[in-house]
PDB file of C-alpha atoms in Angstrom:
ATOM      1  CA  MET A   1      28.663 -12.319  10.120  1.00 41.00           C
ATOM      2  CA  ASP A   2      27.910 -16.042  10.251  1.00 43.00           C
ATOM      3  CA  SER A   3      27.634 -15.944  14.023  1.00 42.00           C
ATOM      4  CA  LEU A   4      25.067 -13.150  13.796  1.00 43.00           C
ATOM      5  CA  SER A   5      22.954 -14.914  11.191  1.00 43.00           C
ATOM      6  CA  SER A   6      22.851 -18.098  13.246  1.00 44.00           C
ATOM      7  CA  LYS A   7      21.449 -16.335  16.323  1.00 50.00           C
ATOM      8  CA  ASN A   8      17.796 -16.793  17.070  1.00 56.00           C
ATOM      9  CA  VAL A   9      16.629 -13.220  16.518  1.00 47.00           C
ATOM     10  CA  HIS A  10      12.971 -12.580  17.212  1.00 52.00           C
ATOM     11  CA  SER A  11      10.792 -10.619  14.810  1.00 53.00           C
ATOM     12  CA  LEU A  12      10.057  -6.986  15.546  1.00 48.00           C
ATOM     13  CA  GLY A  13       6.532  -7.954  16.535  1.00 52.00           C
ATOM     14  CA  ILE A  14       7.854 -10.286  19.226  1.00 50.00           C
ATOM     15  CA  GLN A  15      10.434  -7.743  20.351  1.00 46.00           C
ATOM     16  CA  ALA A  16       7.851  -4.973  20.715  1.00 47.00           C
ATOM     17  CA  ARG A  17       6.790  -4.304  24.257  1.00 46.00           C
ATOM     18  CA  LYS A  18       3.332  -5.571  25.060  1.00 51.00           C
ATOM     19  CA  ASP A  19       2.351  -2.300  26.715  1.00 52.00           C
ATOM     20  CA  VAL A  20       2.827  -0.223  23.558  1.00 52.00           C
ATOM     21  CA  ALA A  21      -0.461   1.254  22.356  1.00 66.00           C
ATOM     22  CA  ASP A  22      -2.038  -0.116  19.190  1.00 73.00           C
ATOM     23  CA  ILE A  23      -2.200   3.372  17.748  1.00 72.00           C
ATOM     24  CA  GLY A  24      -0.361   6.548  18.577  1.00 65.00           C
ATOM     25  CA  PRO A  25      -0.447  10.223  17.684  1.00 62.00           C
ATOM     26  CA  LEU A  26       2.327   9.994  15.087  1.00 59.00           C
ATOM     27  CA  PRO A  27       3.327   7.448  12.429  1.00 67.00           C
ATOM     28  CA  GLY A  28       5.284   4.586  13.923  1.00 67.00           C
ATOM     29  CA  THR A  29       4.276   5.259  17.522  1.00 68.00           C
ATOM     30  CA  GLY A  30       1.752   2.438  17.645  1.00 74.00           C
ATOM     31  CA  LYS A  31       2.072  -1.231  16.762  1.00 83.00           C
ATOM     32  CA  ALA A  32      -1.268  -1.813  15.010  1.00 87.00           C
ATOM     33  CA  VAL A  33      -0.114  -0.920  11.482  1.00 89.00           C
ATOM     34  CA  TYR A  34       2.871  -3.250  11.802  1.00 87.00           C
ATOM     35  CA  GLU A  35       0.680  -6.065  13.106  1.00 89.00           C
ATOM     36  CA  LEU A  36      -1.890  -5.477  10.359  1.00 90.00           C
ATOM     37  CA  VAL A  37       0.547  -5.643   7.457  1.00 87.00           C
ATOM     38  CA  THR A  38       2.563  -8.605   8.747  1.00 89.00           C
ATOM     39  CA  ARG A  39      -0.424 -10.950   9.129  1.00 90.00           C
ATOM     40  CA  LYS A  40      -1.346 -13.444   6.418  1.00 88.00           C
ATOM     41  CA  TYR A  41      -4.780 -13.012   4.868  1.00 85.00           C
ATOM     42  CA  ALA A  42      -6.725 -15.673   2.991  1.00 84.00           C
ATOM     43  CA  ASP A  43      -8.790 -12.970   1.306  1.00 85.00           C
ATOM     44  CA  PRO A  44      -7.645  -9.436   0.417  1.00 85.00           C
ATOM     45  CA  ALA A  45     -11.098  -8.168   1.448  1.00 89.00           C
ATOM     46  CA  GLU A  46     -10.216  -9.116   5.026  1.00 93.00           C
ATOM     47  CA  PHE A  47      -7.119  -6.881   4.873  1.00 91.00           C
ATOM     48  CA  ASP A  48      -9.253  -4.086   3.405  1.00 93.00           C
ATOM     49  CA  GLU A  49     -11.784  -4.432   6.232  1.00 95.00           C
ATOM     50  CA  LYS A  50      -9.200  -4.558   9.026  1.00 95.00           C
ATOM     51  CA  ALA A  51      -7.237  -1.652   7.526  1.00 95.00           C
ATOM     52  CA  ALA A  52     -10.409   0.442   7.294  1.00 96.00           C
ATOM     53  CA  ASP A  53     -11.236  -0.356  10.936  1.00 95.00           C
ATOM     54  CA  LEU A  54      -7.744   0.673  12.026  1.00 94.00           C
ATOM     55  CA  LEU A  55      -7.921   3.923  10.064  1.00 94.00           C
ATOM     56  CA  GLU A  56     -11.290   4.743  11.643  1.00 94.00           C
ATOM     57  CA  GLN A  57      -9.814   4.101  15.116  1.00 91.00           C
ATOM     58  CA  GLN A  58      -6.951   6.473  14.351  1.00 91.00           C
ATOM     59  CA  LEU A  59      -9.373   9.132  13.145  1.00 91.00           C
ATOM     60  CA  ASP A  60     -11.715   8.650  16.123  1.00 90.00           C
ATOM     61  CA  ARG A  61      -8.789   9.453  18.416  1.00 88.00           C
ATOM     62  CA  GLY A  62      -7.816  12.474  16.331  1.00 88.00           C
ATOM     63  CA  TYR A  63      -4.581  10.940  15.067  1.00 89.00           C
ATOM     64  CA  ILE A  64      -4.892  12.460  11.601  1.00 89.00           C
ATOM     65  CA  THR A  65      -1.184  12.414  10.758  1.00 89.00           C
ATOM     66  CA  GLU A  66      -0.891   8.736  11.631  1.00 90.00           C
ATOM     67  CA  ALA A  67      -4.073   7.975   9.672  1.00 92.00           C
ATOM     68  CA  VAL A  68      -2.811   9.787   6.555  1.00 92.00           C
ATOM     69  CA  TYR A  69       0.545   8.016   6.542  1.00 92.00           C
ATOM     70  CA  ALA A  70      -0.978   4.645   7.408  1.00 93.00           C
ATOM     71  CA  SER A  71      -3.659   4.951   4.723  1.00 95.00           C
ATOM     72  CA  LEU A  72      -1.142   5.820   2.007  1.00 95.00           C
ATOM     73  CA  PHE A  73       1.096   2.922   3.064  1.00 94.00           C
ATOM     74  CA  MET A  74      -1.795   0.446   3.197  1.00 93.00           C
ATOM     75  CA  LEU A  75      -3.056   1.693  -0.157  1.00 95.00           C
ATOM     76  CA  SER A  76       0.350   0.925  -1.668  1.00 94.00           C
ATOM     77  CA  LEU A  77       0.028  -2.653  -0.412  1.00 91.00           C
ATOM     78  CA  TYR A  78      -3.557  -3.259  -1.484  1.00 91.00           C
ATOM     79  CA  PRO A  79      -5.921  -0.705  -3.025  1.00 92.00           C
ATOM     80  CA  GLY A  80      -9.112  -2.105  -1.562  1.00 92.00           C
ATOM     81  CA  HIS A  81     -12.413  -0.269  -1.850  1.00 95.00           C
ATOM     82  CA  LYS A  82     -12.568   0.709   1.829  1.00 96.00           C
ATOM     83  CA  ILE A  83      -8.933   1.771   2.114  1.00 96.00           C
ATOM     84  CA  LEU A  84      -9.210   3.873  -1.035  1.00 97.00           C
ATOM     85  CA  GLU A  85     -12.498   5.438   0.086  1.00 96.00           C
ATOM     86  CA  ILE A  86     -11.161   6.394   3.518  1.00 96.00           C
ATOM     87  CA  THR A  87      -7.912   7.713   2.054  1.00 96.00           C
ATOM     88  CA  GLN A  88      -9.782   9.867  -0.467  1.00 96.00           C
ATOM     89  CA  ARG A  89     -12.105  11.209   2.243  1.00 95.00           C
ATOM     90  CA  LEU A  90      -9.219  11.870   4.619  1.00 93.00           C
ATOM     91  CA  LEU A  91      -7.203  13.767   2.036  1.00 95.00           C
ATOM     92  CA  GLN A  92     -10.217  15.790   0.859  1.00 95.00           C
ATOM     93  CA  GLU A  93     -11.281  16.737   4.399  1.00 92.00           C
ATOM     94  CA  ASN A  94      -7.770  17.973   5.117  1.00 89.00           C
ATOM     95  CA  ALA A  95      -7.333  19.727   1.739  1.00 92.00           C
ATOM     96  CA  VAL A  96      -4.361  17.547   0.782  1.00 92.00           C
ATOM     97  CA  THR A  97      -3.947  17.445  -2.999  1.00 93.00           C
ATOM     98  CA  SER A  98      -0.336  16.261  -3.241  1.00 94.00           C
ATOM     99  CA  HIS A  99      -1.342  12.583  -3.495  1.00 96.00           C
ATOM    100  CA  ALA A 100      -3.980  12.973  -6.231  1.00 96.00           C
ATOM    101  CA  LYS A 101      -1.917  11.099  -8.844  1.00 97.00           C
ATOM    102  CA  PHE A 102      -1.280   8.198  -6.462  1.00 97.00           C
ATOM    103  CA  ILE A 103      -4.987   8.004  -5.589  1.00 97.00           C
ATOM    104  CA  ALA A 104      -5.940   7.953  -9.281  1.00 97.00           C
ATOM    105  CA  ILE A 105      -3.384   5.217 -10.022  1.00 97.00           C
ATOM    106  CA  ALA A 106      -4.598   3.156  -7.046  1.00 96.00           C
ATOM    107  CA  GLY A 107      -8.184   3.551  -8.287  1.00 96.00           C
ATOM    108  CA  ALA A 108      -7.232   2.330 -11.761  1.00 95.00           C
ATOM    109  CA  VAL A 109      -5.450  -0.661 -10.232  1.00 92.00           C
ATOM    110  CA  ARG A 110      -8.408  -1.434  -7.990  1.00 92.00           C
ATOM    111  CA  ASP A 111     -10.792  -1.257 -10.961  1.00 92.00           C
ATOM    112  CA  ARG A 112      -8.414  -3.292 -13.162  1.00 87.00           C
ATOM    113  CA  ASP A 113      -8.649  -0.497 -15.709  1.00 92.00           C
ATOM    114  CA  HIS A 114      -5.402  -1.120 -17.562  1.00 88.00           C
ATOM    115  CA  GLN A 115      -6.177   1.529 -20.195  1.00 93.00           C
ATOM    116  CA  LEU A 116      -6.601   4.270 -17.585  1.00 96.00           C
ATOM    117  CA  LEU A 117      -3.578   2.959 -15.686  1.00 94.00           C
ATOM    118  CA  LYS A 118      -1.440   3.214 -18.818  1.00 94.00           C
ATOM    119  CA  ILE A 119      -2.554   6.811 -19.390  1.00 96.00           C
ATOM    120  CA  LEU A 120      -1.920   7.781 -15.762  1.00 97.00           C
ATOM    121  CA  LEU A 121       1.508   6.149 -15.693  1.00 95.00           C
ATOM    122  CA  ASP A 122       2.498   7.718 -19.030  1.00 94.00           C
ATOM    123  CA  GLN A 123       1.575  11.154 -17.648  1.00 96.00           C
ATOM    124  CA  TYR A 124       3.147  10.592 -14.242  1.00 96.00           C
ATOM    125  CA  GLU A 125       6.059  12.806 -13.199  1.00 94.00           C
ATOM    126  CA  ALA A 126       8.155  11.675 -10.256  1.00 93.00           C
ATOM    127  CA  ASP A 127       7.046  12.976  -6.876  1.00 94.00           C
ATOM    128  CA  SER A 128       7.162  11.829  -3.251  1.00 94.00           C
ATOM    129  CA  ASP A 129       4.696   9.009  -4.003  1.00 95.00           C
ATOM    130  CA  LEU A 130       7.029   7.239  -6.461  1.00 95.00           C
ATOM    131  CA  PRO A 131       8.133   4.533  -3.960  1.00 93.00           C
ATOM    132  CA  ALA A 132       4.515   3.870  -2.937  1.00 94.00           C
ATOM    133  CA  ILE A 133       3.372   3.695  -6.559  1.00 95.00           C
ATOM    134  CA  THR A 134       6.231   1.333  -7.374  1.00 92.00           C
ATOM    135  CA  ARG A 135       5.308  -0.912  -4.416  1.00 91.00           C
ATOM    136  CA  LEU A 136       1.665  -0.900  -5.541  1.00 93.00           C
ATOM    137  CA  LEU A 137       2.526  -1.795  -9.139  1.00 90.00           C
ATOM    138  CA  LYS A 138       4.842  -4.649  -8.166  1.00 84.00           C
ATOM    139  CA  GLY A 139       2.074  -6.073  -6.011  1.00 81.00           C
ATOM    140  CA  VAL A 140      -0.444  -5.913  -8.857  1.00 77.00           C
ATOM    141  CA  VAL A 141       1.465  -8.313 -11.092  1.00 61.00           C
ATOM    142  CA  LYS A 142       2.201 -10.704  -8.210  1.00 64.00           C
ATOM    143  CA  ASP A 143      -1.446 -10.671  -7.154  1.00 65.00           C
ATOM    144  CA  HIS A 144      -2.727 -11.522 -10.625  1.00 50.00           C
ATOM    145  CA  LEU A 145      -0.124 -14.241 -11.091  1.00 46.00           C
ATOM    146  CA  LEU A 146      -1.065 -15.797  -7.750  1.00 52.00           C
ATOM    147  CA  LYS A 147      -4.708 -15.786  -8.806  1.00 58.00           C
ATOM    148  CA  ARG A 148      -3.668 -17.361 -12.107  1.00 59.00           C
ATOM    149  CA  HIS A 149      -4.925 -14.416 -14.120  1.00 63.00           C
ATOM    150  CA  ARG A 150      -2.017 -14.709 -16.521  1.00 67.00           C
ATOM    151  CA  GLY A 151      -3.556 -12.564 -19.269  1.00 72.00           C
ATOM    152  CA  VAL A 152      -4.318  -9.703 -16.885  1.00 71.00           C
ATOM    153  CA  ALA A 153      -0.896 -10.092 -15.252  1.00 71.00           C
ATOM    154  CA  LYS A 154       0.806  -9.939 -18.662  1.00 78.00           C
ATOM    155  CA  THR A 155      -1.083  -6.764 -19.621  1.00 82.00           C
ATOM    156  CA  PHE A 156      -0.256  -5.088 -16.326  1.00 79.00           C
ATOM    157  CA  HIS A 157       3.352  -6.281 -16.544  1.00 81.00           C
ATOM    158  CA  GLN A 158       3.811  -4.622 -19.945  1.00 85.00           C
ATOM    159  CA  ILE A 159       2.403  -1.325 -18.655  1.00 86.00           C
ATOM    160  CA  ILE A 160       4.464  -1.488 -15.470  1.00 85.00           C
ATOM    161  CA  SER A 161       7.668  -2.380 -17.350  1.00 86.00           C
ATOM    162  CA  THR A 162       7.342   0.799 -19.381  1.00 89.00           C
ATOM    163  CA  PHE A 163       6.877   2.743 -16.147  1.00 90.00           C
ATOM    164  CA  GLU A 164       9.906   1.074 -14.532  1.00 88.00           C
ATOM    165  CA  ASN A 165      12.031   1.921 -17.571  1.00 89.00           C
ATOM    166  CA  ARG A 166      11.145   5.575 -17.053  1.00 90.00           C
ATOM    167  CA  PHE A 167      12.192   5.365 -13.394  1.00 89.00           C
ATOM    168  CA  PRO A 168      15.044   2.814 -13.342  1.00 82.00           C
ATOM    169  CA  ALA A 169      16.199   3.722  -9.828  1.00 71.00           C
ATOM    170  CA  GLN A 170      12.947   2.223  -8.553  1.00 62.00           C
ATOM    171  CA  LYS A 171      13.378  -1.181 -10.255  1.00 58.00           C
ATOM    172  CA  GLY A 172      14.922  -2.893  -7.247  1.00 54.00           C
ATOM    173  CA  TYR A 173      12.643  -1.122  -4.777  1.00 50.00           C
ATOM    174  CA  ASN A 174      10.161  -3.269  -2.856  1.00 49.00           C
TER     175      ASN A 174
END
């Protein structure tokens, strides 16, 4: 094992072939989502803008499945106004209602509405969005701590701790 860990292994981004398309017809067939989420951003609004642009490119090419999966994943990382708006529109246009709870939770996080978030999380019953919701909630506390919003972070942490206690298998999930 030590010999493997000492090898100079390149990141997936470096290993990816240069001739792979930025976007593809199915999730994971393009490299743009990977490149988008692995970059460092000085301002979350920049991520929101670039994510929205990528989603629009996917939709312009008719890659609806890739756009749906990418939008839900990006929303779990950062519920920006543009990402949330496009995701809502995309799901409505395609009559997808299975992610309504996740969208509502992401909206409450985006709006910093801790009272609504508490209500939504108290009413939440586990579904396929549980890992995405968990990823979103973990990011919320980190984001507020990084911005030195300790009071907001503490409030969100209390709400999220109650949620994590209801779904203990998700505690170690990132």
